[in-house]
PDB file of C-alpha atoms in Angstrom:
ATOM      1  CA  UNK A1478     125.149 138.969 100.639  1.00 49.00           C
ATOM      2  CA  UNK A1479     123.044 139.723  97.618  1.00 65.00           C
ATOM      3  CA  UNK A1480     125.157 142.440  96.265  1.00 77.00           C
ATOM      4  CA  UNK A1481     128.798 142.869  95.174  1.00 86.00           C
ATOM      5  CA  UNK A1482     131.258 144.208  97.705  1.00 88.00           C
ATOM      6  CA  UNK A1483     134.970 145.278  96.814  1.00 93.00           C
ATOM      7  CA  UNK A1484     137.468 146.594  99.351  1.00 94.00           C
ATOM      8  CA  UNK A1485     140.753 148.420  98.804  1.00 93.00           C
ATOM      9  CA  UNK A1486     142.894 148.340 101.940  1.00 94.00           C
ATOM     10  CA  UNK A1487     144.927 151.383 102.668  1.00 92.00           C
ATOM     11  CA  UNK A1488     148.398 151.808 104.259  1.00 88.00           C
ATOM     12  CA  UNK A1489     148.511 150.639 107.899  1.00 86.00           C
ATOM     13  CA  UNK A1490     148.953 153.144 110.593  1.00 87.00           C
ATOM     14  CA  UNK A1491     146.736 155.908 108.808  1.00 91.00           C
ATOM     15  CA  UNK A1492     143.399 157.259 109.999  1.00 94.00           C
ATOM     16  CA  UNK A1493     141.576 155.149 107.320  1.00 96.00           C
ATOM     17  CA  UNK A1494     141.668 151.326 107.047  1.00 95.00           C
ATOM     18  CA  UNK A1495     140.072 150.937 103.592  1.00 96.00           C
ATOM     19  CA  UNK A1496     137.877 152.215 100.877  1.00 95.00           C
ATOM     20  CA  UNK A1497     134.983 149.974  99.891  1.00 95.00           C
ATOM     21  CA  UNK A1498     132.297 149.782  97.259  1.00 94.00           C
ATOM     22  CA  UNK A1499     128.950 147.918  97.386  1.00 91.00           C
ATOM     23  CA  UNK A1500     126.446 147.590  94.469  1.00 90.00           C
ATOM     24  CA  UNK A1501     123.064 145.980  95.571  1.00 87.00           C
ATOM     25  CA  UNK A1502     121.783 143.077  93.475  1.00 81.00           C
ATOM     26  CA  UNK A1503     118.657 142.977  91.492  1.00 79.00           C
ATOM     27  CA  UNK A1504     116.771 141.734  94.620  1.00 76.00           C
ATOM     28  CA  UNK A1505     116.563 144.194  97.476  1.00 72.00           C
ATOM     29  CA  UNK A1506     117.422 141.794 100.297  1.00 75.00           C
ATOM     30  CA  UNK A1507     118.518 143.444 103.489  1.00 82.00           C
ATOM     31  CA  UNK A1508     122.319 143.348 104.128  1.00 83.00           C
ATOM     32  CA  UNK A1509     123.450 142.249 107.499  1.00 89.00           C
ATOM     33  CA  UNK A1510     125.864 144.778 109.168  1.00 92.00           C
ATOM     34  CA  UNK A1511     127.725 143.274 112.140  1.00 95.00           C
ATOM     35  CA  UNK A1512     129.268 145.300 114.988  1.00 96.00           C
ATOM     36  CA  UNK A1513     133.095 145.505 114.263  1.00 94.00           C
ATOM     37  CA  UNK A1514     134.285 148.402 116.436  1.00 93.00           C
ATOM     38  CA  UNK A1515     134.634 150.528 113.260  1.00 93.00           C
ATOM     39  CA  UNK A1516     132.928 153.620 111.992  1.00 97.00           C
ATOM     40  CA  UNK A1517     132.355 154.316 108.224  1.00 97.00           C
ATOM     41  CA  UNK A1518     131.611 157.272 105.961  1.00 97.00           C
ATOM     42  CA  UNK A1519     128.724 156.359 103.527  1.00 96.00           C
ATOM     43  CA  UNK A1520     128.188 157.987 100.215  1.00 94.00           C
ATOM     44  CA  UNK A1521     125.198 156.995  98.064  1.00 91.00           C
ATOM     45  CA  UNK A1522     125.785 159.674  95.215  1.00 89.00           C
ATOM     46  CA  UNK A1523     123.641 162.221  96.883  1.00 89.00           C
ATOM     47  CA  UNK A1524     124.115 162.007 100.795  1.00 92.00           C
ATOM     48  CA  UNK A1525     127.154 161.780 102.813  1.00 95.00           C
ATOM     49  CA  UNK A1526     126.508 160.151 106.221  1.00 96.00           C
ATOM     50  CA  UNK A1527     128.432 158.669 109.091  1.00 97.00           C
ATOM     51  CA  UNK A1528     127.663 155.178 110.278  1.00 97.00           C
ATOM     52  CA  UNK A1529     128.322 155.303 113.944  1.00 96.00           C
ATOM     53  CA  UNK A1530     129.665 152.434 116.069  1.00 97.00           C
ATOM     54  CA  UNK A1531     127.104 149.570 116.333  1.00 97.00           C
ATOM     55  CA  UNK A1532     126.542 147.842 119.533  1.00 97.00           C
ATOM     56  CA  UNK A1533     124.441 145.156 117.821  1.00 97.00           C
ATOM     57  CA  UNK A1534     123.839 143.959 114.362  1.00 96.00           C
ATOM     58  CA  UNK A1535     121.657 145.936 112.005  1.00 94.00           C
ATOM     59  CA  UNK A1536     120.145 145.415 108.608  1.00 90.00           C
ATOM     60  CA  UNK A1537     120.739 147.910 105.839  1.00 86.00           C
ATOM     61  CA  UNK A1538     118.042 148.298 103.292  1.00 85.00           C
ATOM     62  CA  UNK A1539     119.482 149.227  99.934  1.00 86.00           C
ATOM     63  CA  UNK A1540     117.490 149.605  96.856  1.00 86.00           C
ATOM     64  CA  UNK A1541     118.096 147.279  93.895  1.00 88.00           C
ATOM     65  CA  UNK A1542     121.180 148.136  91.780  1.00 86.00           C
ATOM     66  CA  UNK A1543     122.019 151.053  94.116  1.00 89.00           C
ATOM     67  CA  UNK A1544     125.665 151.824  94.731  1.00 90.00           C
ATOM     68  CA  UNK A1545     127.098 152.724  98.111  1.00 92.00           C
ATOM     69  CA  UNK A1546     130.655 153.756  98.717  1.00 94.00           C
ATOM     70  CA  UNK A1547     132.441 153.925 101.941  1.00 96.00           C
ATOM     71  CA  UNK A1548     135.580 154.844 103.917  1.00 97.00           C
ATOM     72  CA  UNK A1549     136.254 152.957 107.004  1.00 97.00           C
ATOM     73  CA  UNK A1550     138.102 154.650 109.936  1.00 96.00           C
ATOM     74  CA  UNK A1551     140.869 153.027 111.832  1.00 93.00           C
ATOM     75  CA  UNK A1552     139.989 152.412 115.609  1.00 91.00           C
ATOM     76  CA  UNK A1553     139.729 155.699 117.484  1.00 92.00           C
ATOM     77  CA  UNK A1554     140.323 157.870 114.441  1.00 94.00           C
ATOM     78  CA  UNK A1555     136.736 158.835 113.583  1.00 96.00           C
ATOM     79  CA  UNK A1556     136.158 160.793 116.873  1.00 95.00           C
ATOM     80  CA  UNK A1557     139.363 162.802 116.174  1.00 94.00           C
ATOM     81  CA  UNK A1558     138.168 163.680 112.633  1.00 95.00           C
ATOM     82  CA  UNK A1559     134.584 164.419 113.510  1.00 95.00           C
ATOM     83  CA  UNK A1560     135.347 166.204 116.749  1.00 93.00           C
ATOM     84  CA  UNK A1561     132.382 164.375 118.254  1.00 94.00           C
ATOM     85  CA  UNK A1562     132.427 161.709 120.941  1.00 96.00           C
ATOM     86  CA  UNK A1563     131.359 158.508 119.354  1.00 97.00           C
ATOM     87  CA  UNK A1564     128.910 157.421 122.148  1.00 97.00           C
ATOM     88  CA  UNK A1565     126.604 160.232 120.638  1.00 96.00           C
ATOM     89  CA  UNK A1566     126.533 158.358 117.435  1.00 97.00           C
ATOM     90  CA  UNK A1567     126.132 154.744 118.581  1.00 97.00           C
ATOM     91  CA  UNK A1568     123.723 152.649 116.465  1.00 97.00           C
ATOM     92  CA  UNK A1569     122.887 155.675 114.293  1.00 96.00           C
ATOM     93  CA  UNK A1570     123.274 156.688 110.632  1.00 96.00           C
ATOM     94  CA  UNK A1571     123.569 160.474 110.502  1.00 95.00           C
ATOM     95  CA  UNK A1572     123.884 162.998 107.728  1.00 95.00           C
ATOM     96  CA  UNK A1573     127.161 164.714 108.127  1.00 94.00           C
ATOM     97  CA  UNK A1574     125.426 168.134 107.832  1.00 92.00           C
ATOM     98  CA  UNK A1575     123.673 167.309 110.947  1.00 93.00           C
ATOM     99  CA  UNK A1576     126.882 166.774 113.083  1.00 92.00           C
ATOM    100  CA  UNK A1577     127.043 170.472 113.769  1.00 88.00           C
ATOM    101  CA  UNK A1578     130.569 171.038 112.482  1.00 88.00           C
ATOM    102  CA  UNK A1579     130.822 173.753 109.840  1.00 88.00           C
ATOM    103  CA  UNK A1580     133.963 172.190 108.180  1.00 86.00           C
ATOM    104  CA  UNK A1581     131.972 169.030 107.644  1.00 90.00           C
ATOM    105  CA  UNK A1582     128.671 170.498 106.404  1.00 88.00           C
ATOM    106  CA  UNK A1583     129.639 171.186 102.744  1.00 88.00           C
ATOM    107  CA  UNK A1584     131.523 168.007 102.109  1.00 91.00           C
ATOM    108  CA  UNK A1585     128.480 166.146 100.667  1.00 88.00           C
ATOM    109  CA  UNK A1586     127.868 168.946  98.167  1.00 87.00           C
ATOM    110  CA  UNK A1587     131.530 169.038  97.206  1.00 89.00           C
ATOM    111  CA  UNK A1588     131.441 165.252  96.587  1.00 89.00           C
ATOM    112  CA  UNK A1589     128.417 165.601  94.382  1.00 85.00           C
ATOM    113  CA  UNK A1590     130.442 168.060  92.148  1.00 86.00           C
ATOM    114  CA  UNK A1591     133.018 165.321  91.621  1.00 84.00           C
ATOM    115  CA  UNK A1592     132.705 162.126  89.640  1.00 72.00           C
ATOM    116  CA  UNK A1593     134.688 158.891  89.814  1.00 72.00           C
ATOM    117  CA  UNK A1594     137.429 160.382  92.083  1.00 82.00           C
ATOM    118  CA  UNK A1595     135.047 161.542  94.794  1.00 88.00           C
ATOM    119  CA  UNK A1596     136.028 159.030  97.432  1.00 91.00           C
ATOM    120  CA  UNK A1597     139.595 159.140  96.565  1.00 92.00           C
ATOM    121  CA  UNK A1598     139.471 162.980  97.057  1.00 92.00           C
ATOM    122  CA  UNK A1599     137.679 162.649 100.364  1.00 94.00           C
ATOM    123  CA  UNK A1600     140.132 160.016 101.572  1.00 94.00           C
ATOM    124  CA  UNK A1601     143.053 162.204 100.802  1.00 93.00           C
ATOM    125  CA  UNK A1602     141.366 165.067 102.724  1.00 92.00           C
ATOM    126  CA  UNK A1603     140.816 162.881 105.788  1.00 94.00           C
ATOM    127  CA  UNK A1604     144.431 161.660 105.745  1.00 92.00           C
ATOM    128  CA  UNK A1605     145.681 165.093 105.637  1.00 91.00           C
ATOM    129  CA  UNK A1606     143.570 166.755 108.226  1.00 89.00           C
ATOM    130  CA  UNK A1607     142.785 164.084 110.958  1.00 90.00           C
ATOM    131  CA  UNK A1608     144.679 164.736 114.309  1.00 89.00           C
ATOM    132  CA  UNK A1609     146.916 161.857 115.502  1.00 87.00           C
ATOM    133  CA  UNK A1610     145.000 159.135 117.260  1.00 84.00           C
ATOM    134  CA  UNK A1611     145.169 158.881 120.999  1.00 89.00           C
ATOM    135  CA  UNK A1612     147.981 156.482 121.870  1.00 91.00           C
ATOM    136  CA  UNK A1613     146.157 155.285 124.937  1.00 94.00           C
ATOM    137  CA  UNK A1614     143.105 154.227 122.964  1.00 95.00           C
ATOM    138  CA  UNK A1615     145.228 152.590 120.368  1.00 93.00           C
ATOM    139  CA  UNK A1616     146.801 150.505 123.087  1.00 94.00           C
ATOM    140  CA  UNK A1617     143.366 149.728 124.553  1.00 96.00           C
ATOM    141  CA  UNK A1618     142.193 148.449 121.063  1.00 96.00           C
ATOM    142  CA  UNK A1619     145.360 146.395 120.627  1.00 95.00           C
ATOM    143  CA  UNK A1620     145.188 144.804 124.019  1.00 96.00           C
ATOM    144  CA  UNK A1621     141.636 143.911 123.691  1.00 96.00           C
ATOM    145  CA  UNK A1622     142.197 142.414 120.302  1.00 95.00           C
ATOM    146  CA  UNK A1623     144.275 139.630 121.823  1.00 94.00           C
ATOM    147  CA  UNK A1624     142.903 136.108 122.234  1.00 93.00           C
ATOM    148  CA  UNK A1625     143.407 136.621 125.956  1.00 92.00           C
ATOM    149  CA  UNK A1626     142.753 140.341 126.460  1.00 93.00           C
ATOM    150  CA  UNK A1627     143.720 142.268 129.525  1.00 92.00           C
ATOM    151  CA  UNK A1628     140.987 143.033 132.164  1.00 94.00           C
ATOM    152  CA  UNK A1629     139.529 146.549 132.434  1.00 95.00           C
ATOM    153  CA  UNK A1630     141.365 146.807 135.828  1.00 96.00           C
ATOM    154  CA  UNK A1631     144.651 145.824 134.367  1.00 96.00           C
ATOM    155  CA  UNK A1632     144.224 148.209 131.379  1.00 96.00           C
ATOM    156  CA  UNK A1633     143.476 151.097 133.662  1.00 96.00           C
ATOM    157  CA  UNK A1634     146.572 150.342 135.827  1.00 96.00           C
ATOM    158  CA  UNK A1635     148.832 150.007 132.879  1.00 96.00           C
ATOM    159  CA  UNK A1636     147.664 153.207 131.283  1.00 95.00           C
ATOM    160  CA  UNK A1637     147.720 155.107 134.657  1.00 96.00           C
ATOM    161  CA  UNK A1638     143.988 155.880 134.610  1.00 95.00           C
ATOM    162  CA  UNK A1639     141.204 155.125 136.944  1.00 97.00           C
ATOM    163  CA  UNK A1640     138.629 152.569 135.648  1.00 96.00           C
ATOM    164  CA  UNK A1641     136.027 155.431 135.451  1.00 97.00           C
ATOM    165  CA  UNK A1642     138.349 157.643 133.340  1.00 97.00           C
ATOM    166  CA  UNK A1643     139.128 154.576 131.063  1.00 97.00           C
ATOM    167  CA  UNK A1644     135.392 154.026 130.510  1.00 97.00           C
ATOM    168  CA  UNK A1645     134.795 157.636 129.601  1.00 97.00           C
ATOM    169  CA  UNK A1646     137.685 157.739 127.209  1.00 97.00           C
ATOM    170  CA  UNK A1647     136.557 154.595 125.563  1.00 97.00           C
ATOM    171  CA  UNK A1648     132.979 155.882 125.222  1.00 97.00           C
ATOM    172  CA  UNK A1649     134.351 158.886 123.449  1.00 97.00           C
ATOM    173  CA  UNK A1650     136.777 156.987 121.212  1.00 97.00           C
ATOM    174  CA  UNK A1651     134.846 153.843 120.397  1.00 97.00           C
ATOM    175  CA  UNK A1652     131.291 154.617 121.189  1.00 97.00           C
ATOM    176  CA  UNK A1653     131.060 152.099 124.135  1.00 97.00           C
ATOM    177  CA  UNK A1654     133.027 150.754 127.024  1.00 97.00           C
ATOM    178  CA  UNK A1655     136.035 148.381 126.911  1.00 97.00           C
ATOM    179  CA  UNK A1656     133.994 145.322 128.069  1.00 96.00           C
ATOM    180  CA  UNK A1657     131.593 145.631 125.035  1.00 98.00           C
ATOM    181  CA  UNK A1658     134.548 146.413 122.786  1.00 98.00           C
ATOM    182  CA  UNK A1659     136.206 143.282 124.016  1.00 97.00           C
ATOM    183  CA  UNK A1660     133.052 141.222 123.171  1.00 97.00           C
ATOM    184  CA  UNK A1661     132.706 142.657 119.697  1.00 98.00           C
ATOM    185  CA  UNK A1662     136.489 142.096 118.844  1.00 97.00           C
ATOM    186  CA  UNK A1663     136.166 138.494 120.100  1.00 97.00           C
ATOM    187  CA  UNK A1664     133.126 137.707 117.913  1.00 97.00           C
ATOM    188  CA  UNK A1665     134.953 139.178 114.908  1.00 96.00           C
ATOM    189  CA  UNK A1666     138.019 136.953 115.736  1.00 96.00           C
ATOM    190  CA  UNK A1667     135.627 133.970 115.754  1.00 96.00           C
ATOM    191  CA  UNK A1668     134.321 135.041 112.234  1.00 95.00           C
ATOM    192  CA  UNK A1669     137.860 135.472 110.913  1.00 92.00           C
ATOM    193  CA  UNK A1670     139.075 132.042 112.378  1.00 88.00           C
ATOM    194  CA  UNK A1671     136.027 129.961 111.336  1.00 89.00           C
ATOM    195  CA  UNK A1672     137.702 128.799 108.184  1.00 89.00           C
ATOM    196  CA  UNK A1673     140.696 127.331 110.015  1.00 90.00           C
ATOM    197  CA  UNK A1674     138.609 124.796 112.027  1.00 90.00           C
ATOM    198  CA  UNK A1675     136.364 121.860 111.255  1.00 89.00           C
ATOM    199  CA  UNK A1676     134.038 122.754 114.093  1.00 92.00           C
ATOM    200  CA  UNK A1677     132.488 125.921 115.581  1.00 92.00           C
ATOM    201  CA  UNK A1678     133.905 124.921 118.945  1.00 94.00           C
ATOM    202  CA  UNK A1679     137.403 124.914 117.603  1.00 95.00           C
ATOM    203  CA  UNK A1680     137.024 128.294 116.148  1.00 94.00           C
ATOM    204  CA  UNK A1681     135.415 129.678 119.301  1.00 96.00           C
ATOM    205  CA  UNK A1682     138.271 128.406 121.400  1.00 95.00           C
ATOM    206  CA  UNK A1683     140.828 129.857 118.983  1.00 95.00           C
ATOM    207  CA  UNK A1684     139.028 133.152 119.245  1.00 95.00           C
ATOM    208  CA  UNK A1685     139.323 133.249 123.064  1.00 95.00           C
ATOM    209  CA  UNK A1686     135.803 131.901 124.127  1.00 96.00           C
ATOM    210  CA  UNK A1687     135.928 129.495 127.047  1.00 95.00           C
ATOM    211  CA  UNK A1688     133.327 127.118 125.567  1.00 95.00           C
ATOM    212  CA  UNK A1689     130.472 126.967 122.935  1.00 95.00           C
ATOM    213  CA  UNK A1690     127.961 128.476 125.558  1.00 97.00           C
ATOM    214  CA  UNK A1691     129.962 131.588 125.777  1.00 97.00           C
ATOM    215  CA  UNK A1692     130.064 131.923 121.944  1.00 97.00           C
ATOM    216  CA  UNK A1693     126.280 131.359 121.763  1.00 97.00           C
ATOM    217  CA  UNK A1694     125.652 133.973 124.359  1.00 97.00           C
ATOM    218  CA  UNK A1695     127.777 136.658 122.608  1.00 97.00           C
ATOM    219  CA  UNK A1696     126.209 135.837 119.291  1.00 97.00           C
ATOM    220  CA  UNK A1697     122.696 136.203 120.664  1.00 97.00           C
ATOM    221  CA  UNK A1698     123.465 139.425 122.412  1.00 97.00           C
ATOM    222  CA  UNK A1699     125.372 141.049 119.567  1.00 98.00           C
ATOM    223  CA  UNK A1700     123.511 139.797 116.556  1.00 97.00           C
ATOM    224  CA  UNK A1701     120.273 138.022 117.631  1.00 96.00           C
ATOM    225  CA  UNK A1702     121.515 134.873 115.872  1.00 96.00           C
ATOM    226  CA  UNK A1703     122.868 131.581 116.778  1.00 96.00           C
ATOM    227  CA  UNK A1704     126.390 130.875 115.859  1.00 95.00           C
ATOM    228  CA  UNK A1705     125.279 128.543 113.103  1.00 94.00           C
ATOM    229  CA  UNK A1706     122.771 131.136 111.749  1.00 94.00           C
ATOM    230  CA  UNK A1707     125.433 133.790 111.915  1.00 95.00           C
ATOM    231  CA  UNK A1708     127.863 131.731 109.935  1.00 93.00           C
ATOM    232  CA  UNK A1709     125.222 131.107 107.239  1.00 91.00           C
ATOM    233  CA  UNK A1710     124.437 134.765 107.067  1.00 87.00           C
ATOM    234  CA  UNK A1711     128.095 135.755 106.623  1.00 84.00           C
ATOM    235  CA  UNK A1712     128.600 133.080 104.033  1.00 70.00           C
ATOM    236  CA  UNK A1713     125.845 134.444 101.806  1.00 53.00           C
TER     237      UNK A1713
END
């Protein structure tokens, strides 16, 4: 990563996971953004936008020395605050004014009127007016975050839903279905566990992959990179 990234974690159990701040370096190298089952609000000092759920890696092009601030929503919280199903925002970066919700349209202008406390003010507003998250979708995220996640059929049975209903609710809450959500969470576990192991295979097994080939397949589909290339990119 060519810029400076800082993150402030917020209290667990809230609609927001963290606030973050990114300042691009002197060289305008694209920043790799990996799918992580999260949705962020982005503020560049003039424009407030929503980064929808990514189904694959993207590269953010940020001008040299440009500052970008963000708020990251907890799983399934963004759809509740926006009032929009997240599958409509998958792989997109959308100005909040274009969402079509009057209560959101003026937030960018109000942020521009504020100075250093802008994101703190917005975070407080989100924490105060976001409806409670859907417990079923919280359970889905928790179950799929395990090293040995439940199958879609088992999830549906445990929640008292049909598989079709579970797919629809996941599309609305996360932006995609439970199978893709499980793959994204597994790749994130691999990246988090990589420092614990001397080999990529050890990290892959710890994250829940059957073997190196399954890891390579997920890495290729989700990022377009080999596991070795992905580790090198993340380490930059």
